[in-house]
Coordinates of C-alpha atoms in Angstrom, one line a residue:
Chain T
M1112 CA -34.8 -21.6 87.0
K1113 CA -35.1 -21.5 90.8
A1114 CA -38.3 -22.3 92.6
I1115 CA -39.8 -22.5 96.1
K1116 CA -42.2 -25.3 97.0
N1117 CA -45.6 -23.9 97.8
L1118 CA -45.6 -25.2 101.4
L1119 CA -42.1 -23.7 102.0
V1120 CA -43.2 -20.2 101.1
P1121 CA -44.2 -19.2 104.7
Q1122 CA -41.0 -20.6 106.0
F1123 CA -39.0 -18.7 103.4
I1124 CA -40.7 -15.5 104.5
D1125 CA -40.1 -16.4 108.2
A1126 CA -36.4 -16.7 107.4
L1127 CA -36.4 -13.4 105.6
A1128 CA -38.2 -11.8 108.5
K1129 CA -35.3 -12.8 110.8
D1130 CA -33.0 -10.4 109.0
M1131 CA -35.2 -7.4 108.4
H1132 CA -38.6 -5.9 109.0
L1133 CA -40.8 -7.8 106.5
L1134 CA -44.1 -6.6 105.2
A1135 CA -46.4 -8.9 103.3
P1136 CA -49.9 -8.9 102.0
V1137 CA -52.3 -10.2 104.7
K1138 CA -56.1 -10.2 104.7
K1139 CA -57.9 -8.2 107.4
G1140 CA -61.7 -8.3 106.9
N1141 CA -62.1 -8.4 103.1
N1142 CA -59.2 -6.0 102.4
V1143 CA -55.6 -6.9 102.0
Y1144 CA -53.0 -4.8 103.8
F1145 CA -49.2 -4.9 103.8
K1146 CA -48.6 -5.9 107.4
T1147 CA -45.5 -6.6 109.4
W1148 CA -45.0 -10.3 109.0
Q1149 CA -45.4 -12.6 112.0
S1150 CA -44.9 -16.3 111.8
G1151 CA -48.2 -18.1 111.3
M1152 CA -49.8 -15.3 109.3
E1153 CA -51.6 -16.3 106.1
L1154 CA -50.4 -14.7 102.8
E1155 CA -53.1 -13.4 100.5
W1156 CA -52.0 -13.5 96.9
R1157 CA -55.4 -13.5 95.2
R1158 CA -56.1 -9.8 95.5
N1159 CA -54.0 -6.7 95.5
S1160 CA -53.7 -4.6 98.6
F1161 CA -56.4 -2.1 99.5
L1162 CA -53.8 0.7 100.1
P1163 CA -51.0 0.8 97.6
P1164 CA -47.4 0.4 98.8
K1165 CA -46.9 4.1 98.4
D1166 CA -48.2 4.2 102.0
L1167 CA -44.9 2.4 103.0
F1168 CA -42.7 5.1 101.4
F1169 CA -44.9 8.1 101.8
P1170 CA -47.2 7.2 104.7
Q1171 CA -50.6 8.8 105.0
M1172 CA -49.5 10.2 108.3
D1173 CA -45.8 11.0 108.7
L1174 CA -44.5 12.8 111.8
L1175 CA -41.8 15.4 111.1
Y1176 CA -40.8 17.0 114.4
K1177 CA -42.1 17.7 117.8
Y1178 CA -41.6 20.8 119.9
S1179 CA -42.0 22.0 123.4
I1180 CA -42.1 25.5 124.7
L1181 CA -40.0 26.3 127.7
G1182 CA -40.8 29.8 128.8
Q1183 CA -39.0 32.1 126.4
N1184 CA -37.2 29.2 124.7
G1185 CA -38.3 26.2 122.8
E1186 CA -37.0 22.8 122.0
I1187 CA -37.3 20.9 118.7
Q1188 CA -36.9 17.2 118.3
E1189 CA -36.6 15.8 114.8
L1190 CA -38.8 12.7 114.2
T1191 CA -37.3 11.7 110.9
Q1192 CA -37.6 8.0 110.7
S1193 CA -34.4 5.9 111.0
E1194 CA -35.8 2.5 110.3
G1195 CA -33.6 -0.6 109.8
P1196 CA -33.6 -2.6 106.6
R1197 CA -36.9 -3.9 105.5
A1198 CA -38.4 -5.9 102.6
I1199 CA -41.9 -5.8 101.0
V1200 CA -43.1 -9.1 99.6
G1201 CA -45.8 -9.3 97.0
I1202 CA -45.7 -6.0 95.2
R1203 CA -47.4 -6.3 91.8
N1204 CA -46.0 -4.8 88.7
C1205 CA -48.5 -1.9 88.6
D1206 CA -47.4 -0.9 92.1
L1207 CA -43.7 -1.4 91.2
K1208 CA -44.2 1.0 88.4
S1209 CA -45.9 3.4 90.7
I1210 CA -42.8 3.5 92.9
T1211 CA -40.7 4.6 89.9
L1212 CA -43.2 7.3 89.2
L1213 CA -43.1 8.5 92.8
D1214 CA -39.3 8.4 92.7
K1215 CA -39.5 11.1 90.0
V1216 CA -41.6 13.3 92.2
F1217 CA -39.7 12.8 95.4
L1218 CA -36.1 12.3 94.2
S1219 CA -35.6 14.2 91.0
E1220 CA -35.6 17.7 89.6
G1221 CA -33.1 19.1 92.2
F1222 CA -34.7 18.1 95.5
E1223 CA -34.7 14.9 97.4
D1224 CA -37.2 14.2 100.0
P1225 CA -35.1 12.9 102.9
A1226 CA -37.8 10.7 104.5
Y1227 CA -38.7 9.2 101.1
R1228 CA -35.1 8.7 100.2
H1229 CA -34.4 6.9 103.5
R1230 CA -37.3 4.5 103.1
R1231 CA -36.5 3.8 99.5
D1232 CA -32.9 3.0 100.2
N1233 CA -33.5 0.7 103.1
T1234 CA -36.2 -1.4 101.4
V1235 CA -35.9 -4.5 99.3
L1236 CA -38.7 -5.0 96.8
I1237 CA -39.9 -8.6 96.3
A1238 CA -42.4 -8.5 93.4
Y1239 CA -45.2 -10.9 92.7
N1240 CA -45.9 -11.3 89.0
C1241 CA -49.5 -11.6 88.1
S1242 CA -50.9 -14.5 86.2
K1243 CA -54.5 -13.7 86.8
P1244 CA -55.8 -10.1 86.6
Q1245 CA -58.4 -8.8 89.0
P1246 CA -61.8 -7.7 87.7
A1247 CA -60.8 -4.0 87.3
C1248 CA -57.2 -4.4 86.0
F1249 CA -55.9 -2.4 83.0
C1250 CA -52.2 -2.2 83.5
T1251 CA -51.4 -3.4 80.0
S1252 CA -53.1 -0.3 78.6
L1253 CA -50.4 1.8 80.3
G1254 CA -47.6 -0.2 78.8
I1255 CA -46.9 -2.2 81.9
N1256 CA -45.9 -5.9 81.7
P1257 CA -47.6 -7.6 84.6
Q1258 CA -44.9 -10.2 84.6
G1259 CA -42.0 -7.8 84.0
G1260 CA -40.7 -7.4 87.5
E1261 CA -39.0 -4.1 86.6
G1262 CA -37.5 -2.3 89.5
A1263 CA -37.8 -5.3 91.9
D1264 CA -34.8 -6.9 93.7
L1265 CA -36.5 -10.3 93.6
V1266 CA -39.4 -11.6 91.7
L1267 CA -41.8 -14.4 92.6
F1268 CA -44.2 -15.9 90.1
E1269 CA -46.7 -18.8 90.0
L1270 CA -45.5 -21.9 88.3
E1271 CA -47.6 -24.2 86.2
Q1272 CA -48.9 -27.2 88.2
E1273 CA -48.5 -30.7 87.0
D1274 CA -51.6 -32.2 85.6
L1275 CA -53.1 -33.8 88.6
G1276 CA -56.6 -34.0 87.4
K1277 CA -59.0 -31.3 88.5
E1278 CA -59.9 -32.4 91.9
E1279 CA -56.4 -32.9 93.2
K1280 CA -55.4 -29.5 91.8
F1281 CA -57.8 -27.8 94.2
S1282 CA -57.1 -30.0 97.2
G1283 CA -53.4 -30.0 96.8
P1284 CA -51.0 -27.5 98.3
G1285 CA -51.3 -25.1 95.4
P1286 CA -48.7 -24.0 92.9
D1287 CA -45.0 -23.7 93.5
Y1288 CA -43.4 -20.3 93.0
G1289 CA -40.5 -19.4 90.7
I1290 CA -38.0 -17.0 92.1
E1291 CA -35.6 -14.8 90.3
A1292 CA -33.0 -12.2 91.5
R1293 CA -32.9 -9.0 89.6
T1294 CA -30.3 -7.0 91.5
P1295 CA -27.2 -7.8 93.6
K1296 CA -29.4 -7.2 96.8
G1297 CA -31.7 -9.9 95.5
E1298 CA -28.9 -12.3 94.6
E1299 CA -27.6 -11.9 98.1
I1300 CA -30.9 -12.8 99.7
L1301 CA -31.4 -15.7 97.3
K1302 CA -28.0 -17.0 98.2
K1303 CA -28.6 -16.8 101.9
Q1304 CA -31.9 -18.6 101.7
R1305 CA -30.8 -21.2 99.3
D1306 CA -32.1 -24.0 101.5
Y1307 CA -35.6 -23.1 100.6
V1308 CA -34.9 -23.0 96.9
H1309 CA -34.6 -25.8 94.3
D1310 CA -34.1 -26.0 90.5
T1311 CA -37.0 -26.6 88.3
H1312 CA -38.1 -27.0 84.7
K1313 CA -41.7 -25.9 85.3
K1314 CA -42.8 -22.9 83.4
A1315 CA -44.3 -19.7 84.7
V1316 CA -48.1 -19.4 84.4
P1317 CA -48.7 -17.0 81.5
F1318 CA -50.8 -13.8 82.1
Q1319 CA -54.4 -13.8 81.1
Q1320 CA -55.7 -10.7 79.4
C1321 CA -56.7 -7.6 81.4
P1322 CA -60.5 -7.3 81.6
L1323 CA -60.3 -3.6 80.7
S1324 CA -58.3 -1.6 78.2
F1325 CA -58.1 1.9 76.8
G1326 CA -56.0 3.6 74.2
T1327 CA -53.6 6.4 75.3
D1328 CA -52.4 7.4 71.8
G1329 CA -52.7 11.1 71.3
I1330 CA -54.6 11.7 74.5
L1331 CA -52.2 14.3 75.8
E1332 CA -52.5 16.4 72.6
K1333 CA -56.2 16.1 72.6
L1334 CA -56.5 17.1 76.3
Q1335 CA -54.5 20.2 75.5
E1336 CA -57.5 21.4 73.4
M1337 CA -60.0 20.3 76.0
F1338 CA -59.5 22.4 79.0
E1339 CA -62.9 24.2 78.5
H1340 CA -64.7 21.2 77.1
S1341 CA -68.3 20.4 78.3
L1342 CA -67.2 16.8 79.0
W1343 CA -65.8 17.8 82.4
D1344 CA -69.2 19.1 83.5
D1345 CA -71.0 16.0 82.3
L1346 CA -68.5 13.5 83.8
S1347 CA -68.0 15.3 87.1
K1348 CA -71.8 15.3 87.9
R1349 CA -71.4 11.7 89.0
C1350 CA -68.4 12.4 91.2
L1351 CA -69.1 12.5 95.0
R1352 CA -65.9 14.5 95.5
C1353 CA -64.7 12.1 98.2
G1354 CA -61.0 11.2 98.5
I1355 CA -61.1 7.5 97.8
C1356 CA -59.6 7.5 94.3
T1357 CA -56.7 9.8 95.4
Y1358 CA -56.0 7.8 98.5
V1359 CA -56.1 4.3 97.0
C1360 CA -54.2 5.5 93.9
P1361 CA -50.6 4.2 93.9
T1362 CA -49.4 7.4 92.2
C1363 CA -51.4 10.3 93.7
H1364 CA -48.9 12.1 96.0
C1365 CA -50.4 15.3 97.2
F1366 CA -49.8 16.2 100.9
D1367 CA -50.4 18.8 103.4
I1368 CA -48.3 19.8 106.4
Q1369 CA -50.2 20.5 109.6
G1370 CA -49.5 20.8 113.3
K1371 CA -51.2 19.6 116.4
N1372 CA -50.7 21.6 119.6
A1373 CA -51.7 20.8 123.1
G1374 CA -50.6 23.3 125.8
E1375 CA -46.9 23.7 125.7
E1376 CA -46.2 20.8 123.4
G1377 CA -47.0 19.8 119.9
F1378 CA -45.9 18.2 116.7
K1379 CA -45.8 18.8 113.0
Y1380 CA -46.9 16.1 110.5
R1381 CA -47.2 15.5 106.8
C1382 CA -50.5 13.8 105.7
W1383 CA -52.0 12.9 102.4
D1384 CA -54.3 15.5 100.9
S1385 CA -56.7 15.1 98.1
C1386 CA -57.4 17.5 95.2
M1387 CA -61.0 16.4 95.4
F1388 CA -61.5 18.2 98.7
S1389 CA -63.0 21.7 98.8
D1390 CA -60.3 23.2 101.0
Y1391 CA -57.4 21.9 98.8
T1392 CA -56.9 25.0 96.7
L1393 CA -58.7 27.4 99.1
M1394 CA -56.3 30.3 99.7
A1395 CA -55.9 32.4 102.8
G1396 CA -57.7 35.3 101.3
G1397 CA -60.7 33.2 100.6
H1398 CA -60.2 32.8 96.8
D1399 CA -60.4 29.3 95.4
P1400 CA -59.1 28.8 91.8
R1401 CA -61.0 25.4 91.7
P1402 CA -64.3 26.4 93.2
T1403 CA -66.5 23.5 92.1
R1404 CA -66.3 19.8 91.6
M1405 CA -65.9 20.3 87.9
E1406 CA -62.6 22.1 88.2
R1407 CA -61.3 19.6 90.9
F1408 CA -62.3 16.6 88.8
R1409 CA -60.8 18.0 85.7
N1410 CA -57.6 18.8 87.5
R1411 CA -57.2 15.2 88.7
F1412 CA -57.4 13.7 85.3
L1413 CA -55.3 16.5 83.6
H1414 CA -52.6 15.8 86.2
K1415 CA -52.6 12.1 85.4
L1416 CA -52.8 12.3 81.6
W1417 CA -51.3 15.7 80.8
F1418 CA -49.3 17.6 83.4
Y1419 CA -47.2 14.7 84.8
K1420 CA -46.6 13.4 81.3
E1421 CA -45.4 16.8 80.1
R1422 CA -43.0 17.1 83.1
Y1423 CA -41.7 13.5 83.4
G1424 CA -42.6 11.8 80.1
E1425 CA -45.0 9.2 81.5
F1426 CA -48.7 9.0 82.5
L1427 CA -49.4 9.1 86.2
C1428 CA -51.4 5.9 86.2
T1429 CA -50.4 2.3 86.3
G1430 CA -53.7 0.6 85.7
C1431 CA -54.0 -1.1 89.1
G1432 CA -57.8 -0.6 89.0
R1433 CA -58.2 0.5 92.6
C1434 CA -60.0 3.7 91.6
L1435 CA -62.5 1.6 89.7
S1436 CA -63.1 -1.1 92.3
K1437 CA -63.2 1.3 95.2
C1438 CA -65.1 4.3 93.7
P1439 CA -68.6 4.2 95.1
V1440 CA -70.0 5.3 91.7
H1441 CA -67.4 3.6 89.5
L1442 CA -66.0 6.8 88.0
D1443 CA -62.5 5.7 87.2
I1444 CA -59.6 6.7 84.9
S1445 CA -60.3 4.1 82.2
Y1446 CA -63.8 5.4 81.8
V1447 CA -62.7 9.0 81.7
A1448 CA -60.0 8.2 79.2
G1449 CA -62.5 6.4 77.0
K1450 CA -64.8 9.5 77.1
I1451 CA -61.9 11.8 76.3
K1452 CA -61.2 9.6 73.2
E1453 CA -64.9 9.8 72.1
A1454 CA -65.2 13.6 72.7
V1455 CA -65.5 15.8 69.8
V1456 CA -63.1 18.8 70.0
D1457 CA -64.1 22.0 68.4
V1458 CA -60.9 23.3 66.9
R1459 CA -61.1 27.1 66.7
Chain F
M633 CA -86.1 -6.1 86.1
K634 CA -86.2 -5.8 82.3
K635 CA -89.8 -4.8 82.5
I636 CA -89.0 -2.0 85.1
E637 CA -86.2 -0.9 82.8
E638 CA -88.5 -0.5 79.9
M639 CA -91.1 1.4 82.0
I640 CA -88.4 3.7 83.2
K641 CA -87.2 4.4 79.7
K642 CA -90.7 5.0 78.4
Q643 CA -91.6 7.4 81.3
V644 CA -88.3 9.3 81.1
Y645 CA -88.7 9.6 77.3
D646 CA -92.2 11.1 77.8
L647 CA -91.1 13.4 80.6
L648 CA -88.1 14.7 78.7
E649 CA -90.0 15.0 75.4
K650 CA -92.7 17.0 77.0
E651 CA -90.1 19.0 78.8
E652 CA -91.6 18.2 82.1
I653 CA -88.2 17.5 83.6
K654 CA -84.8 19.1 82.9
C655 CA -82.7 16.1 83.9
F656 CA -83.3 12.5 85.0
I657 CA -81.1 10.7 87.5
G658 CA -81.1 6.9 87.1
F659 CA -78.5 4.2 86.4
E660 CA -76.5 3.2 83.4
K661 CA -74.2 0.2 82.6
G662 CA -70.7 0.8 83.9
Q663 CA -67.3 -0.3 82.8
L664 CA -67.9 -3.9 83.9
P665 CA -71.1 -6.0 83.7
F666 CA -71.6 -5.9 87.5
Y667 CA -71.2 -2.1 87.8
S668 CA -74.3 0.1 87.4
P669 CA -73.3 3.6 88.3
P670 CA -75.6 6.7 88.4
A671 CA -76.5 8.4 85.1
F672 CA -77.7 11.9 84.3
I673 CA -80.0 12.0 81.3
T674 CA -80.9 15.3 79.8
E675 CA -82.2 14.5 76.3
A676 CA -84.9 12.1 75.2
G677 CA -82.4 10.7 72.7
Q678 CA -80.2 9.4 75.5
I679 CA -82.8 7.1 77.2
E680 CA -81.2 3.9 75.9
R681 CA -78.4 4.5 78.4
L682 CA -80.8 3.9 81.2
I683 CA -80.9 0.5 82.8
W684 CA -82.4 -1.3 85.9
D685 CA -80.7 -4.4 87.2
D686 CA -79.4 -6.1 90.3
F687 CA -76.5 -3.6 90.7
C688 CA -78.4 -0.4 91.1
G689 CA -77.6 -0.2 94.8
A690 CA -76.4 3.3 95.1
N691 CA -78.6 5.9 96.8
L692 CA -79.3 8.7 94.2
S693 CA -80.9 11.2 96.5
K694 CA -77.7 13.0 97.5
Y695 CA -77.3 14.2 93.9
L696 CA -80.3 16.4 94.3
L697 CA -78.3 18.6 96.6
N698 CA -76.1 19.8 93.8
A699 CA -78.7 19.7 91.0
V700 CA -79.0 23.1 89.5
V701 CA -82.5 24.0 88.4
K702 CA -84.0 27.2 87.4
P703 CA -87.3 28.2 88.9
G704 CA -90.1 26.1 87.4
E705 CA -87.7 23.3 86.2
K706 CA -88.1 19.8 87.6
I707 CA -85.8 16.9 88.1
G708 CA -86.8 13.3 87.7
L709 CA -85.2 10.4 89.4
A710 CA -85.6 6.7 90.0
A711 CA -86.2 5.9 93.6
K712 CA -86.0 2.6 95.5
G713 CA -87.2 2.7 99.1
C714 CA -83.9 4.0 100.4
D715 CA -83.6 6.7 97.7
S716 CA -87.1 7.9 98.5
R717 CA -86.3 8.2 102.2
G718 CA -83.2 10.2 101.2
I719 CA -85.5 12.5 99.2
L720 CA -87.8 12.9 102.1
R721 CA -84.8 13.7 104.3
L722 CA -83.8 16.5 102.0
I723 CA -87.3 17.8 101.7
Q724 CA -87.7 17.7 105.5
D725 CA -84.3 19.5 105.9
N726 CA -85.5 22.2 103.4
Q727 CA -82.8 21.3 100.9
V728 CA -85.1 20.4 98.0
K729 CA -88.7 21.1 97.2
R730 CA -91.2 18.3 96.5
E731 CA -92.8 20.2 93.7
N732 CA -89.5 20.3 91.8
L733 CA -89.3 16.6 91.7
I734 CA -90.8 13.8 89.6
I735 CA -90.2 10.5 91.3
L736 CA -90.4 7.1 89.6
G737 CA -90.8 4.7 92.5
V738 CA -89.4 1.2 92.2
P739 CA -90.0 -1.3 94.9
C740 CA -86.8 -3.1 95.6
R741 CA -86.0 -6.7 96.3
G742 CA -82.4 -6.0 97.4
M743 CA -79.3 -5.3 95.3
K744 CA -76.2 -7.4 94.8
D745 CA -72.9 -6.9 96.7
V746 CA -70.0 -6.3 94.3
S747 CA -67.6 -4.9 96.8
N748 CA -65.3 -7.9 97.1
L749 CA -65.3 -9.5 93.7
T750 CA -62.5 -11.6 92.4
V751 CA -62.1 -12.9 88.9
E752 CA -63.3 -16.3 90.1
D753 CA -66.7 -15.0 91.1
N754 CA -69.7 -15.6 89.0
F755 CA -71.4 -12.3 88.9
N756 CA -74.8 -13.9 88.4
Q757 CA -74.6 -15.5 91.8
L758 CA -73.5 -12.7 94.1
P759 CA -74.8 -12.2 97.6
T760 CA -77.3 -9.5 98.5
M761 CA -75.9 -6.4 100.0
E762 CA -75.9 -6.3 103.8
K763 CA -77.7 -3.0 103.8
C764 CA -80.6 -4.5 101.9
L765 CA -80.9 -7.3 104.4
A766 CA -81.5 -4.6 107.1
C767 CA -84.0 -2.6 105.0
T768 CA -87.3 -1.6 106.6
N769 CA -88.7 0.2 103.6
P770 CA -88.0 -1.5 100.3
N771 CA -91.0 0.3 98.8
P772 CA -90.7 4.0 97.9
V773 CA -92.3 6.2 100.6
I774 CA -92.9 9.0 98.2
Y775 CA -93.4 8.9 94.4
D776 CA -95.3 10.1 91.4
F777 CA -95.4 6.9 89.5
L778 CA -95.0 3.4 91.0
L779 CA -93.4 1.0 88.5
D780 CA -93.9 -2.4 90.1
E781 CA -95.9 -4.1 92.8
K782 CA -95.0 -3.4 96.3
V783 CA -92.8 -6.0 98.1
E784 CA -92.7 -7.1 101.7
A785 CA -90.0 -5.8 104.0
N786 CA -87.8 -8.4 105.7
P787 CA -85.2 -6.5 107.8
Q788 CA -83.8 -9.6 109.3
K789 CA -80.4 -8.1 109.9
R790 CA -81.4 -4.6 111.0
F791 CA -80.0 -4.7 114.6
L792 CA -78.0 -7.9 114.4
K793 CA -74.6 -6.3 114.5
V794 CA -75.8 -3.7 117.1
E795 CA -77.0 -6.5 119.4
E796 CA -73.7 -8.3 118.9
V797 CA -71.7 -5.3 120.0
E798 CA -74.0 -4.5 122.8
K799 CA -73.2 -7.9 124.4
L800 CA -69.5 -7.1 124.6
T801 CA -67.9 -5.9 127.8
L802 CA -66.9 -2.3 128.0
D803 CA -63.2 -3.0 127.3
D804 CA -64.1 -5.2 124.4
K805 CA -66.4 -2.5 123.0
Y806 CA -63.5 0.0 123.3
A807 CA -61.2 -2.5 121.5
F808 CA -63.8 -3.2 118.8
W809 CA -64.4 0.5 118.0
S810 CA -60.8 1.5 118.2
G811 CA -60.0 -1.2 115.7
E812 CA -62.7 0.2 113.4
F813 CA -61.7 3.8 113.8
E814 CA -58.1 3.0 113.2
K815 CA -59.0 1.6 109.7
C816 CA -60.5 5.0 108.6
I817 CA -58.5 6.7 105.9
R818 CA -60.5 9.9 106.1
C819 CA -61.7 10.0 102.5
Y820 CA -65.0 11.4 103.7
A821 CA -67.0 9.2 101.2
C822 CA -69.4 8.3 104.0
R823 CA -70.2 12.0 104.5
N824 CA -70.4 12.8 100.8
I825 CA -72.9 10.0 100.0
C826 CA -75.1 10.6 103.1
P827 CA -78.4 12.4 102.4
A828 CA -78.6 13.4 106.0
C829 CA -75.1 15.1 105.7
N830 CA -76.6 18.0 103.7
C831 CA -74.7 21.0 105.1
R832 CA -73.4 23.2 102.3
S833 CA -70.2 23.8 104.2
C834 CA -68.9 21.1 106.5
Y835 CA -67.1 21.8 109.8
L836 CA -64.4 19.5 108.7
E837 CA -63.3 21.8 106.0
Q838 CA -63.2 24.9 108.2
H839 CA -59.5 24.4 109.0
R840 CA -58.9 28.0 110.0
V841 CA -61.4 27.7 112.7
G842 CA -59.7 24.5 113.8
W843 CA -62.6 22.4 114.7
H844 CA -60.9 19.4 113.4
G845 CA -57.3 18.3 112.7
K846 CA -56.2 16.5 109.6
A847 CA -54.0 14.0 111.4
V848 CA -55.0 10.4 110.5
E849 CA -54.8 8.8 113.9
L850 CA -57.2 7.1 116.3
A851 CA -58.3 10.2 118.2
E852 CA -59.0 12.4 115.2
N853 CA -60.7 9.5 113.3
A854 CA -62.9 8.7 116.2
N855 CA -63.7 12.4 116.6
Y856 CA -64.8 12.6 112.9
I857 CA -66.9 9.5 112.8
L858 CA -68.6 10.1 116.1
T859 CA -69.3 13.7 115.4
R860 CA -70.9 12.8 112.1
A861 CA -72.9 10.1 113.8
I862 CA -74.3 12.5 116.4
H863 CA -74.9 15.1 113.7
V864 CA -77.2 12.7 111.8
A865 CA -78.7 11.2 114.9
G866 CA -82.5 11.1 114.5
R867 CA -82.2 12.0 110.8
C868 CA -80.3 8.9 109.5
I869 CA -82.6 7.1 107.0
E870 CA -80.8 3.8 107.3
C871 CA -79.9 3.5 103.7
G872 CA -76.5 2.0 104.7
E873 CA -74.7 3.9 102.1
C874 CA -72.0 5.0 104.5
E875 CA -71.0 1.4 105.0
R876 CA -71.3 0.5 101.4
V877 CA -69.0 3.3 100.1
C878 CA -66.5 2.9 102.9
P879 CA -63.3 1.6 101.2
A880 CA -61.8 0.5 104.6
E881 CA -65.0 -1.5 105.5
L882 CA -65.8 0.3 108.8
S883 CA -68.9 -0.9 110.5
L884 CA -70.4 2.6 110.2
S885 CA -74.1 1.7 110.1
T886 CA -73.7 -0.1 113.4
I887 CA -73.2 3.3 115.0
N888 CA -76.2 4.9 113.3
K889 CA -78.4 1.8 114.0
K890 CA -77.4 1.9 117.7
I891 CA -78.6 5.5 117.9
I892 CA -81.8 4.6 116.1
K893 CA -82.4 1.6 118.5
D894 CA -81.9 3.9 121.5
I895 CA -84.2 6.6 120.1
N896 CA -86.8 3.9 119.5
S897 CA -86.6 2.7 123.1
L898 CA -86.5 6.1 124.6
F899 CA -89.1 8.0 122.5
G900 CA -91.0 5.3 120.8
E901 CA -90.6 3.8 117.3
Y902 CA -89.5 6.3 114.8
N903 CA -88.3 5.8 111.2
A904 CA -86.6 8.9 109.8
G905 CA -87.5 9.9 106.3
V906 CA -90.7 7.8 106.0
N907 CA -93.4 10.3 106.7
L908 CA -93.2 14.0 106.0
E909 CA -95.6 14.9 108.8
D910 CA -93.8 12.9 111.5
K911 CA -92.2 15.1 114.2
Q912 CA -88.6 14.2 114.7
P913 CA -88.1 12.9 118.2
L914 CA -84.8 14.8 118.8
C915 CA -86.3 18.1 117.5
Y916 CA -89.2 18.3 119.9
Y917 CA -89.7 18.3 123.6
H918 CA -92.5 16.5 125.4
S919 CA -93.0 16.9 129.1
D920 CA -93.1 13.1 129.5
D921 CA -89.8 12.6 127.7
P922 CA -87.4 10.4 129.7
D923 CA -85.2 12.5 132.0
E924 CA -82.6 10.2 133.5
F925 CA -80.4 13.1 134.8
R926 CA -82.9 14.4 137.3

């Protein structure tokens, strides 16, 4: 197996950043963001990013085109991004999975979103396999292997440290990282950076158990009988109807297209939208098919656990735990799924 | 804490059993041992769900805005100092009626901060929330039953951050606030938790009028955050919930506290949501008010 010495990791990333735009998890305040790598930055492995990597393929704010009005005529300038090659380091398996789920939305069923396609094709994914879960993780409940590296070009993982005695373990440089290529793109990078890599017999640190779990068996069938269930009223009472869960979710993908005009010029943009907001389903004539927080709340979970699964064969959740750790009132999908399991359905 | 929990359970059991309240809003144990989310109890049989521990930091008052009660029905809720000031805010703004509420007041010693936990953390040794270290009213200002002895306020950090920012040069202030506003993801959690943000329909969602664009960029973010700050000026009860709920960690209460500090120095000490009879300084004109523009 190939490995990189702990102290060589920043240099390895520096070397990668010479060839392409490199994004890596960096701490800013208490949150971790995928930021453009600059030499001397400090990598943050301990915690997953605040915003999921969906932001890098389907940004919260994406400019589409700008226009100017010239008398009777107008001019339109496309703003479709043509970015050079880039790599994202440190994507965890929950987020890797989310990218494959978003691929189905943006790249399948007869239409390809050009901006998404472009960003997807020019990006190398360098995964980070988890050995330690975070307090709100439950990816294994969704059938995800936190050390699988599926969909990545390259995979990094923590290696077991030699037994140095407890004290030295904490004062030492930290663990070395195993590295494994999964695609030809990954092989190429590994070959090019071979100076940083050595052979090792050390083993990968095994994954500790996720702190949370829930069963998904039969949940879709049960939900199909639960559209009018009183459970939605009870659960949604706690919801603040803010947009946190939808924005930090690696799989939520609703957007709005809006314009901004100033005098003779303006631009159109695509931005994230949230089904929790009261104007989300408001129609031009004033009718709203989801008039209260109950309908909005229900829709979000039905989309995750029913509608998406019916259309694409998988649940629209990867167990990253962001909705639990960021929700101000801790109303997350694992809790809701548990309540759905407990609910008594009156079969008429 | 355990004693308070038992008292809450007993009171709520009696209130529900005698049908004096329709619903009780308190806290229950969440998915993880350090999460205590809000709970809605409607039957005496459910009182075992209720808890009171170090993690009951959320402000419950905003839920009253959406509580549906028929005439004559009452709602009960557990109220720390900040919750009670939120309740007063809603009463003063004519959003709820005092006679429809039964308030179990709980003096508060400060709640624990769970926002940045890692698996290595020992959840028995977490720091106190920043907002609690700035709290001027840990004791409920309005209640029907008081469940513990009153505690002394120690708002050591109340204006600490404000004073820090005040010392910056104009350019540094601009850089600081731009950096903050740029982090905003426009989830509107700060608005939705805020008891002073009690409009039934928010200008932000009136897109056809076009008050506000949806673009997530510095100018629109700043416009949103500052408009909201001005809207709650003189009414902010300093519960610090805006900052607690903010997933992007914006220093939101610094803006509100700066306005409070200015109001205090211009119109005399005023704490919003503490006394129902107090006249709100920004709602009344006095002939001796400062008039710098003359």
